[in-house]
């Protein structure tokens, strides 16, 4: 029996974006190359690759999980409701949005259709998909060279720390930046926090506290910049 994402008699589809990452390219070259990435099966159902957005001189990288429905349609990260929450929190924390580079650990939207087929329901990427996409993230971090990386949610944290990462154990502290695909980032500090979608998912009683916690964690990043 063929595995999921593999036609009968076909070779297993690889889980490695590395061969698609151009050597020595700038962010524009990376973005253009990523549009043709076939490093894992997620590209087949997604509308398009959603690469990072921002300038190579950004001081902060905001690292999320994966594109959502609106991001997949528009081709830009954090343009949906969670992006609105994030940018408001970034501003309240005292971080200039112009100094941020926004990206995701996984560049294609993973989803399943709703029972009635009218909506695409988000599914969290698995560790194999996260690992497959890591060469893109390593290339982004190399080119941007941020002072601070903020991981937003569990998937972003696992992309850098591995499967044992837990947001509740790490959030709000200045942490040493781990190597990414063997690449060291001297001078870069990491701050973990929740994904802004967690604020949207919270009930009325908990939403204000969840948002305040997100802003508080981002203030740690802001203090590191100053």
mmCIF file of C-alpha atoms in Angstrom:
data_model
loop_
_atom_site.group_PDB
_atom_site.id
_atom_site.type_symbol
_atom_site.label_atom_id
_atom_site.label_comp_id
_atom_site.label_asym_id
_atom_site.label_seq_id
_atom_site.Cartn_x
_atom_site.Cartn_y
_atom_site.Cartn_z
ATOM 1 C CA UNK A 1 0.000 0.000 0.000
ATOM 2 C CA UNK A 2 1.316 3.449 -0.905
ATOM 3 C CA UNK A 3 1.862 5.925 1.878
ATOM 4 C CA UNK A 4 -0.136 9.142 2.129
ATOM 5 C CA UNK A 5 1.136 11.628 -0.444
ATOM 6 C CA UNK A 6 2.633 8.818 -2.570
ATOM 7 C CA UNK A 7 1.094 7.371 -5.715
ATOM 8 C CA UNK A 8 1.195 3.609 -6.285
ATOM 9 C CA UNK A 9 4.558 2.633 -7.720
ATOM 10 C CA UNK A 10 6.044 6.094 -7.206
ATOM 11 C CA UNK A 11 9.133 6.929 -5.212
ATOM 12 C CA UNK A 12 8.436 8.311 -1.709
ATOM 13 C CA UNK A 13 8.152 12.083 -1.766
ATOM 14 C CA UNK A 14 11.154 13.635 0.004
ATOM 15 C CA UNK A 15 10.862 15.761 3.123
ATOM 16 C CA UNK A 16 13.705 18.212 2.580
ATOM 17 C CA UNK A 17 13.542 21.740 1.194
ATOM 18 C CA UNK A 18 17.334 21.977 1.162
ATOM 19 C CA UNK A 19 17.764 21.248 -2.573
ATOM 20 C CA UNK A 20 15.429 24.145 -3.410
ATOM 21 C CA UNK A 21 17.301 26.795 -1.374
ATOM 22 C CA UNK A 22 19.655 28.811 -3.616
ATOM 23 C CA UNK A 23 23.209 29.192 -2.369
ATOM 24 C CA UNK A 24 24.248 32.760 -1.699
ATOM 25 C CA UNK A 25 20.915 34.318 -2.654
ATOM 26 C CA UNK A 26 19.393 37.392 -1.034
ATOM 27 C CA UNK A 27 15.863 37.501 0.396
ATOM 28 C CA UNK A 28 14.365 38.251 -2.999
ATOM 29 C CA UNK A 29 16.129 35.250 -4.527
ATOM 30 C CA UNK A 30 14.973 33.066 -1.633
ATOM 31 C CA UNK A 31 11.376 34.226 -2.034
ATOM 32 C CA UNK A 32 11.408 33.538 -5.760
ATOM 33 C CA UNK A 33 12.946 30.086 -5.282
ATOM 34 C CA UNK A 34 10.539 29.205 -2.477
ATOM 35 C CA UNK A 35 7.626 29.691 -4.867
ATOM 36 C CA UNK A 36 8.706 26.460 -6.543
ATOM 37 C CA UNK A 37 9.523 24.485 -3.404
ATOM 38 C CA UNK A 38 8.478 20.836 -3.482
ATOM 39 C CA UNK A 39 10.326 19.868 -0.313
ATOM 40 C CA UNK A 40 7.342 18.108 1.252
ATOM 41 C CA UNK A 41 3.824 17.063 0.194
ATOM 42 C CA UNK A 42 2.163 20.165 1.673
ATOM 43 C CA UNK A 43 2.801 22.101 -1.540
ATOM 44 C CA UNK A 44 0.275 20.002 -3.436
ATOM 45 C CA UNK A 45 -2.876 21.188 -1.649
ATOM 46 C CA UNK A 46 -1.788 24.700 -0.650
ATOM 47 C CA UNK A 47 -2.529 27.593 -2.972
ATOM 48 C CA UNK A 48 1.014 28.963 -2.906
ATOM 49 C CA UNK A 49 4.191 29.281 -0.879
ATOM 50 C CA UNK A 50 3.917 32.002 1.763
ATOM 51 C CA UNK A 51 7.422 33.289 2.373
ATOM 52 C CA UNK A 52 8.616 35.764 4.994
ATOM 53 C CA UNK A 53 7.960 39.492 4.769
ATOM 54 C CA UNK A 54 10.203 42.338 5.854
ATOM 55 C CA UNK A 55 13.602 43.874 5.328
ATOM 56 C CA UNK A 56 16.978 42.177 5.627
ATOM 57 C CA UNK A 57 17.967 44.868 8.135
ATOM 58 C CA UNK A 58 15.145 43.937 10.555
ATOM 59 C CA UNK A 59 16.197 43.690 14.191
ATOM 60 C CA UNK A 60 13.425 41.285 15.221
ATOM 61 C CA UNK A 61 12.181 38.107 13.565
ATOM 62 C CA UNK A 62 8.614 37.149 14.478
ATOM 63 C CA UNK A 63 8.341 33.415 13.827
ATOM 64 C CA UNK A 64 4.909 31.828 13.585
ATOM 65 C CA UNK A 65 3.654 28.366 12.760
ATOM 66 C CA UNK A 66 2.356 28.243 9.180
ATOM 67 C CA UNK A 67 0.163 30.314 6.858
ATOM 68 C CA UNK A 68 -3.566 30.317 7.474
ATOM 69 C CA UNK A 69 -6.401 30.519 4.985
ATOM 70 C CA UNK A 70 -6.056 34.252 4.281
ATOM 71 C CA UNK A 71 -2.264 34.055 4.119
ATOM 72 C CA UNK A 72 -2.492 31.226 1.604
ATOM 73 C CA UNK A 73 -4.873 33.268 -0.549
ATOM 74 C CA UNK A 74 -2.873 36.504 -0.361
ATOM 75 C CA UNK A 75 0.649 35.084 -0.318
ATOM 76 C CA UNK A 76 1.813 37.079 2.728
ATOM 77 C CA UNK A 77 2.297 36.020 6.372
ATOM 78 C CA UNK A 78 0.037 37.216 9.210
ATOM 79 C CA UNK A 79 -2.522 39.105 7.115
ATOM 80 C CA UNK A 80 -5.517 37.375 8.735
ATOM 81 C CA UNK A 81 -7.140 37.985 12.142
ATOM 82 C CA UNK A 82 -4.172 36.589 14.090
ATOM 83 C CA UNK A 83 -1.904 38.996 12.226
ATOM 84 C CA UNK A 84 -4.051 41.907 13.345
ATOM 85 C CA UNK A 85 -3.693 40.794 16.967
ATOM 86 C CA UNK A 86 0.061 40.374 16.556
ATOM 87 C CA UNK A 87 0.696 43.786 15.027
ATOM 88 C CA UNK A 88 -1.406 45.510 17.685
ATOM 89 C CA UNK A 89 0.539 43.697 20.414
ATOM 90 C CA UNK A 90 3.884 44.505 18.768
ATOM 91 C CA UNK A 91 2.961 48.189 18.715
ATOM 92 C CA UNK A 92 1.768 48.168 22.348
ATOM 93 C CA UNK A 93 4.988 46.453 23.410
ATOM 94 C CA UNK A 94 7.006 49.324 21.953
ATOM 95 C CA UNK A 95 8.494 47.499 18.955
ATOM 96 C CA UNK A 96 8.479 49.398 15.670
ATOM 97 C CA UNK A 97 6.761 47.093 13.120
ATOM 98 C CA UNK A 98 9.169 48.430 10.497
ATOM 99 C CA UNK A 99 11.992 46.727 12.409
ATOM 100 C CA UNK A 100 10.382 43.288 12.188
ATOM 101 C CA UNK A 101 10.692 40.432 9.733
ATOM 102 C CA UNK A 102 7.652 38.158 9.881
ATOM 103 C CA UNK A 103 7.758 34.545 8.773
ATOM 104 C CA UNK A 104 6.575 31.026 9.593
ATOM 105 C CA UNK A 105 8.325 27.777 10.419
ATOM 106 C CA UNK A 106 6.352 26.074 7.617
ATOM 107 C CA UNK A 107 5.714 27.926 4.363
ATOM 108 C CA UNK A 108 2.638 26.071 3.060
ATOM 109 C CA UNK A 109 -0.872 25.986 4.510
ATOM 110 C CA UNK A 110 -1.787 22.588 5.983
ATOM 111 C CA UNK A 111 -5.516 22.050 6.280
ATOM 112 C CA UNK A 112 -8.440 19.689 5.928
ATOM 113 C CA UNK A 113 -11.799 20.564 4.369
ATOM 114 C CA UNK A 114 -14.752 21.120 6.656
ATOM 115 C CA UNK A 115 -17.486 18.459 6.548
ATOM 116 C CA UNK A 116 -19.534 20.653 4.215
ATOM 117 C CA UNK A 117 -16.514 21.555 2.145
ATOM 118 C CA UNK A 118 -16.949 25.318 2.424
ATOM 119 C CA UNK A 119 -14.014 26.044 4.749
ATOM 120 C CA UNK A 120 -10.428 24.928 5.076
ATOM 121 C CA UNK A 121 -9.687 23.929 8.657
ATOM 122 C CA UNK A 122 -6.155 24.481 9.951
ATOM 123 C CA UNK A 123 -4.085 21.418 10.893
ATOM 124 C CA UNK A 124 -0.841 21.763 12.831
ATOM 125 C CA UNK A 125 2.292 20.719 10.910
ATOM 126 C CA UNK A 126 3.993 17.582 12.153
ATOM 127 C CA UNK A 127 7.663 17.353 13.092
ATOM 128 C CA UNK A 128 8.633 15.890 9.728
ATOM 129 C CA UNK A 129 7.062 18.828 7.883
ATOM 130 C CA UNK A 130 8.662 21.313 10.271
ATOM 131 C CA UNK A 131 12.068 19.715 9.744
ATOM 132 C CA UNK A 132 11.625 19.645 5.956
ATOM 133 C CA UNK A 133 11.044 23.413 5.874
ATOM 134 C CA UNK A 134 13.881 24.310 8.231
ATOM 135 C CA UNK A 135 16.433 25.078 5.462
ATOM 136 C CA UNK A 136 14.280 28.057 4.426
ATOM 137 C CA UNK A 137 14.168 29.340 8.000
ATOM 138 C CA UNK A 138 17.922 28.884 8.415
ATOM 139 C CA UNK A 139 18.514 30.884 5.229
ATOM 140 C CA UNK A 140 16.186 33.673 6.384
ATOM 141 C CA UNK A 141 17.888 33.931 9.761
ATOM 142 C CA UNK A 142 21.325 33.971 8.135
ATOM 143 C CA UNK A 143 20.396 36.872 5.868
ATOM 144 C CA UNK A 144 18.464 38.931 8.415
ATOM 145 C CA UNK A 145 20.801 38.304 11.355
ATOM 146 C CA UNK A 146 18.258 39.545 13.914
ATOM 147 C CA UNK A 147 19.067 40.675 17.424
ATOM 148 C CA UNK A 148 15.932 38.963 18.731
ATOM 149 C CA UNK A 149 13.808 36.060 17.496
ATOM 150 C CA UNK A 150 10.299 35.782 18.938
ATOM 151 C CA UNK A 151 8.708 32.353 18.578
ATOM 152 C CA UNK A 152 4.926 32.489 18.441
ATOM 153 C CA UNK A 153 3.396 29.258 19.680
ATOM 154 C CA UNK A 154 4.442 25.636 20.026
ATOM 155 C CA UNK A 155 5.251 24.864 16.388
ATOM 156 C CA UNK A 156 7.647 27.803 16.077
ATOM 157 C CA UNK A 157 9.351 26.775 19.307
ATOM 158 C CA UNK A 158 9.670 23.162 18.192
ATOM 159 C CA UNK A 159 11.216 24.302 14.912
ATOM 160 C CA UNK A 160 14.137 25.723 16.913
ATOM 161 C CA UNK A 161 14.259 23.678 20.132
ATOM 162 C CA UNK A 162 12.880 20.308 19.052
ATOM 163 C CA UNK A 163 9.879 18.242 20.039
ATOM 164 C CA UNK A 164 10.338 18.710 23.792
ATOM 165 C CA UNK A 165 9.608 22.450 23.611
ATOM 166 C CA UNK A 166 6.701 23.728 25.737
ATOM 167 C CA UNK A 167 5.570 27.343 25.504
ATOM 168 C CA UNK A 168 4.451 27.504 29.141
ATOM 169 C CA UNK A 169 7.929 26.486 30.345
ATOM 170 C CA UNK A 170 9.907 28.921 28.176
ATOM 171 C CA UNK A 171 7.767 31.990 27.559
ATOM 172 C CA UNK A 172 8.737 35.489 28.561
ATOM 173 C CA UNK A 173 12.426 34.808 29.206
ATOM 174 C CA UNK A 174 15.532 35.795 27.260
ATOM 175 C CA UNK A 175 16.923 32.492 25.975
ATOM 176 C CA UNK A 176 20.078 31.650 24.034
ATOM 177 C CA UNK A 177 19.385 31.087 20.367
ATOM 178 C CA UNK A 178 19.901 27.415 19.443
ATOM 179 C CA UNK A 179 21.665 26.429 16.212
ATOM 180 C CA UNK A 180 19.369 26.111 13.184
ATOM 181 C CA UNK A 181 20.399 23.375 10.747
ATOM 182 C CA UNK A 182 23.872 23.524 12.287
ATOM 183 C CA UNK A 183 24.037 27.286 11.845
ATOM 184 C CA UNK A 184 25.021 29.318 14.913
ATOM 185 C CA UNK A 185 23.547 32.791 15.494
ATOM 186 C CA UNK A 186 25.964 34.549 17.866
ATOM 187 C CA UNK A 187 24.457 37.578 19.527
ATOM 188 C CA UNK A 188 20.853 36.583 18.809
ATOM 189 C CA UNK A 189 18.481 36.152 21.753
ATOM 190 C CA UNK A 190 15.214 34.233 21.654
ATOM 191 C CA UNK A 191 11.932 35.054 23.399
ATOM 192 C CA UNK A 192 9.050 32.562 23.335
ATOM 193 C CA UNK A 193 5.394 33.450 23.622
ATOM 194 C CA UNK A 194 1.950 32.240 22.585
ATOM 195 C CA UNK A 195 0.645 32.393 19.043
ATOM 196 C CA UNK A 196 -1.742 35.337 18.585
ATOM 197 C CA UNK A 197 -4.421 32.899 17.424
ATOM 198 C CA UNK A 198 -4.543 31.701 21.054
ATOM 199 C CA UNK A 199 -5.923 35.119 21.974
ATOM 200 C CA UNK A 200 -8.670 34.719 19.377
ATOM 201 C CA UNK A 201 -9.505 31.208 20.615
ATOM 202 C CA UNK A 202 -9.783 32.259 24.263
ATOM 203 C CA UNK A 203 -13.242 32.722 25.734
ATOM 204 C CA UNK A 204 -14.484 36.154 26.719
ATOM 205 C CA UNK A 205 -13.239 35.755 30.289
ATOM 206 C CA UNK A 206 -9.721 34.778 29.256
ATOM 207 C CA UNK A 207 -9.121 36.835 26.134
ATOM 208 C CA UNK A 208 -7.904 39.995 27.870
ATOM 209 C CA UNK A 209 -5.463 38.032 30.016
ATOM 210 C CA UNK A 210 -4.140 36.103 27.008
ATOM 211 C CA UNK A 211 -3.561 39.320 25.092
ATOM 212 C CA UNK A 212 -1.894 40.997 28.074
ATOM 213 C CA UNK A 213 0.443 38.010 28.383
ATOM 214 C CA UNK A 214 1.375 38.273 24.707
ATOM 215 C CA UNK A 215 2.158 41.983 25.092
ATOM 216 C CA UNK A 216 4.154 41.310 28.259
ATOM 217 C CA UNK A 217 6.329 38.732 26.491
ATOM 218 C CA UNK A 218 6.879 41.071 23.541
ATOM 219 C CA UNK A 219 7.980 43.778 25.981
ATOM 220 C CA UNK A 220 10.846 41.459 26.957
ATOM 221 C CA UNK A 221 11.934 41.509 23.321
ATOM 222 C CA UNK A 222 11.555 45.305 23.218
ATOM 223 C CA UNK A 223 13.821 45.702 26.270
ATOM 224 C CA UNK A 224 16.452 43.508 24.657
ATOM 225 C CA UNK A 225 16.514 45.864 21.671
ATOM 226 C CA UNK A 226 17.140 48.896 23.861
#
